[in-house]
Coordinates of C-alpha atoms in Angstrom, one line a residue:
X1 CA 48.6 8.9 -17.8
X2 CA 49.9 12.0 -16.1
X3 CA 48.2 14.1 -18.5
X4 CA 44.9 12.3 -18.5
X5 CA 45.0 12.9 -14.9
X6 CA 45.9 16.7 -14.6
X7 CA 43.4 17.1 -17.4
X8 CA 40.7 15.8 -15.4
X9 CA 42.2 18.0 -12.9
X10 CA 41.7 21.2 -14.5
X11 CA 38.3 20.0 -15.9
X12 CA 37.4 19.8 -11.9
X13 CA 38.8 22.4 -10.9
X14 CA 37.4 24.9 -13.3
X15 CA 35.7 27.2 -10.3
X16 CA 33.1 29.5 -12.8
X17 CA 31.5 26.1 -14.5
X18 CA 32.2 24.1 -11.9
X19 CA 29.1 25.1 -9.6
X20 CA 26.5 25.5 -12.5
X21 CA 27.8 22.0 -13.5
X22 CA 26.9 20.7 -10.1
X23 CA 23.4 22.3 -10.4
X24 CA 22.4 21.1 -13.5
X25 CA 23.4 17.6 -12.8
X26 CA 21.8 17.8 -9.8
X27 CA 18.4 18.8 -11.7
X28 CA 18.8 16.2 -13.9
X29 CA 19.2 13.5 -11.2
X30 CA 17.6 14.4 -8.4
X31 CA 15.3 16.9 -9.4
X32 CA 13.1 19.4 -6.8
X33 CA 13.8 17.0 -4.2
X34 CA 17.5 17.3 -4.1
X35 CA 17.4 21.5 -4.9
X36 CA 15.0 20.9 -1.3
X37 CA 17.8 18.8 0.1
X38 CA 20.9 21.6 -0.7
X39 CA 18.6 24.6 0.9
X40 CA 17.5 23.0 4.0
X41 CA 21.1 21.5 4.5
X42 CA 22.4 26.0 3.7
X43 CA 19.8 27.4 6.2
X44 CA 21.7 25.4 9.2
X45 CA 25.4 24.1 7.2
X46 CA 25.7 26.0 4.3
X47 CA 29.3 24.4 3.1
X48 CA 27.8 21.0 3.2
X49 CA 24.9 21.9 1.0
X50 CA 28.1 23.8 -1.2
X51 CA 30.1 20.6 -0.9
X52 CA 27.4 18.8 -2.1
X53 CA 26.6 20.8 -5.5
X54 CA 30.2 21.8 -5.7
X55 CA 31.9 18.3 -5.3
X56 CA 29.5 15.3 -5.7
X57 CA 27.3 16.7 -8.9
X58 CA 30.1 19.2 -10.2
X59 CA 33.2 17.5 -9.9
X60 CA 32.3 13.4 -9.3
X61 CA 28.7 13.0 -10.7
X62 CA 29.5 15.3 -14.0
X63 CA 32.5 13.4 -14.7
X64 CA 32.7 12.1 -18.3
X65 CA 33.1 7.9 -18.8
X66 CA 30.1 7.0 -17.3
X67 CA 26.3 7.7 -18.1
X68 CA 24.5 9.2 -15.4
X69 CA 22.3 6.1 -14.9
X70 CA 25.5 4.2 -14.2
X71 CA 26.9 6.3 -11.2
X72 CA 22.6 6.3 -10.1
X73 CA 22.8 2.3 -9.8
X74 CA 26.7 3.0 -8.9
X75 CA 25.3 5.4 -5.8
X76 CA 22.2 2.5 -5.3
X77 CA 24.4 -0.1 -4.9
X78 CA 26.6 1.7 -1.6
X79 CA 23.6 3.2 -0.1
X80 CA 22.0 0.0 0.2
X81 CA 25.4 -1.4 1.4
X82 CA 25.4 1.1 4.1
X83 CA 22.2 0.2 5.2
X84 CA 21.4 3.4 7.5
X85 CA 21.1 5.9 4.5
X86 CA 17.7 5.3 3.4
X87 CA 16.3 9.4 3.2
X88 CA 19.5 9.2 0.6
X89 CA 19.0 6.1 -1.0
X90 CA 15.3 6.7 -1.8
X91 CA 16.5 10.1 -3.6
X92 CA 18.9 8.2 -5.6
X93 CA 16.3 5.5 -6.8
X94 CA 14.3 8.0 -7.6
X95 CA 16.8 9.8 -9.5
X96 CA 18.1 6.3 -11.2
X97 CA 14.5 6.8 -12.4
X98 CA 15.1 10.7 -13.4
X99 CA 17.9 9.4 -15.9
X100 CA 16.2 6.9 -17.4
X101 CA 17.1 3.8 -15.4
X102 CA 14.2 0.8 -15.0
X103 CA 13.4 -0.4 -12.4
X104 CA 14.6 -3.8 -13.0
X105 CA 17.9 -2.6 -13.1
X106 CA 17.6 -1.1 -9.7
X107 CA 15.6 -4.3 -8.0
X108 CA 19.1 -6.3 -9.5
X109 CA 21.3 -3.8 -8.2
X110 CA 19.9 -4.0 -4.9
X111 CA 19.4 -7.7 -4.6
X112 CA 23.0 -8.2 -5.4
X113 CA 24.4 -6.4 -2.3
X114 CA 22.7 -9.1 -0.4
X115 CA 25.5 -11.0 -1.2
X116 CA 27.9 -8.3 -0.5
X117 CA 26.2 -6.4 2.4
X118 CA 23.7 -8.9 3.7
X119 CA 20.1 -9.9 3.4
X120 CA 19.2 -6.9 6.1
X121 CA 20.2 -4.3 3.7
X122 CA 19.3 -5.7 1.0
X123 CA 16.1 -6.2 2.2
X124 CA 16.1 -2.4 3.3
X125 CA 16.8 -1.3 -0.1
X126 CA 13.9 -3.1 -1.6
X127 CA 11.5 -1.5 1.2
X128 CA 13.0 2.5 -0.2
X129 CA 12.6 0.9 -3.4
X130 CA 9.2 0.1 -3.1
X131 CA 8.0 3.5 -1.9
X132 CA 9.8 5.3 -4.8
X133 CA 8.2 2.5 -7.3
X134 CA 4.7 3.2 -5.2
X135 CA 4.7 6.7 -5.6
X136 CA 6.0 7.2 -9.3
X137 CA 3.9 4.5 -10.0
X138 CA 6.3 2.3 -11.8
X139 CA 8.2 -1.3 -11.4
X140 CA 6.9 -4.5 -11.1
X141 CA 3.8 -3.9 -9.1
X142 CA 2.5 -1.7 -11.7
X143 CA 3.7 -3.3 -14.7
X144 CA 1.6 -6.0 -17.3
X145 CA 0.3 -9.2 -15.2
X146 CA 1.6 -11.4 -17.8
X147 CA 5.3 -10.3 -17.6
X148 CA 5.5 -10.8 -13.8
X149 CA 7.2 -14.0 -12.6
X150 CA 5.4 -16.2 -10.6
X151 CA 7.1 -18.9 -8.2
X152 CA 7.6 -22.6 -9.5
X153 CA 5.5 -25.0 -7.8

């Protein structure tokens, strides 16, 4: 276990890849809107917009073990729990997108933490939801009539 854990260690700590790691996943994920996101954040706090490149997408994000859609619904899932991060969790839906999650998958995500974090959030996640769904044009609003559920009764 020790070695598993100082190899994941170095891999992190590796300082030449470690920012162009960040970067790419950070394309991948979150696209223009989260390059937008790291330069506003440098003109007034430049570490944070480092910390966020260097740490979340280079070190956490870019991990191996999980796909990136996972640690999306992963990142989903405790923004809606928090329920006062929606500028964040609407980048993140969007990005669960990015990587190839469906929209399904997120609506499920986000209904579950009603259990978890309450109806409020819950309900505030579906509302960021829907705007990312609105705009891209995808989920269950926009999907085939004859696959939507309709209530019993």
């Amino acid at each position: 276990m020790v070695a598993a854990l100082s190899g994941a260690c170095a891999w992190s700590a590796e300082p030449g890849s470690r920012r162009q790691r960040g970067e790419d996943t950070m394309l991948k994920t979150t696209g223009a809107e989260g390059k937008q996101v790291v330069d506003s954040l440098r003109r007034i706090s430049p570490e944070l917009g480092d910390w966020i490149v260097d740490f979340a997408y280079g070190d956490v994000f870019s991990q191996p073990g999980l796909s990136l859609c996972t640690r999306e619904l992963a990142t989903i899932s405790a923004l809606t729990a928090l329920g006062n991060a929606q500028p964040q969790l609407k980048v993140h839906i969007d990005g669960a997108l990015n990587v190839g999650c469906k929209p399904e998958e997120i609506i499920q995500v986000i209904t579950q933490m009603a259990v978890y974090a309450g109806f409020p959030s819950a309900l505030n996640g579906i509302a960021a939801a829907r705007e990312v769904f609105e705009k891209r044009r995808v989920g269950p609003a926009f999907s085939d009539p004859a696959q939507r559920r309709t209530p019993a009764g």
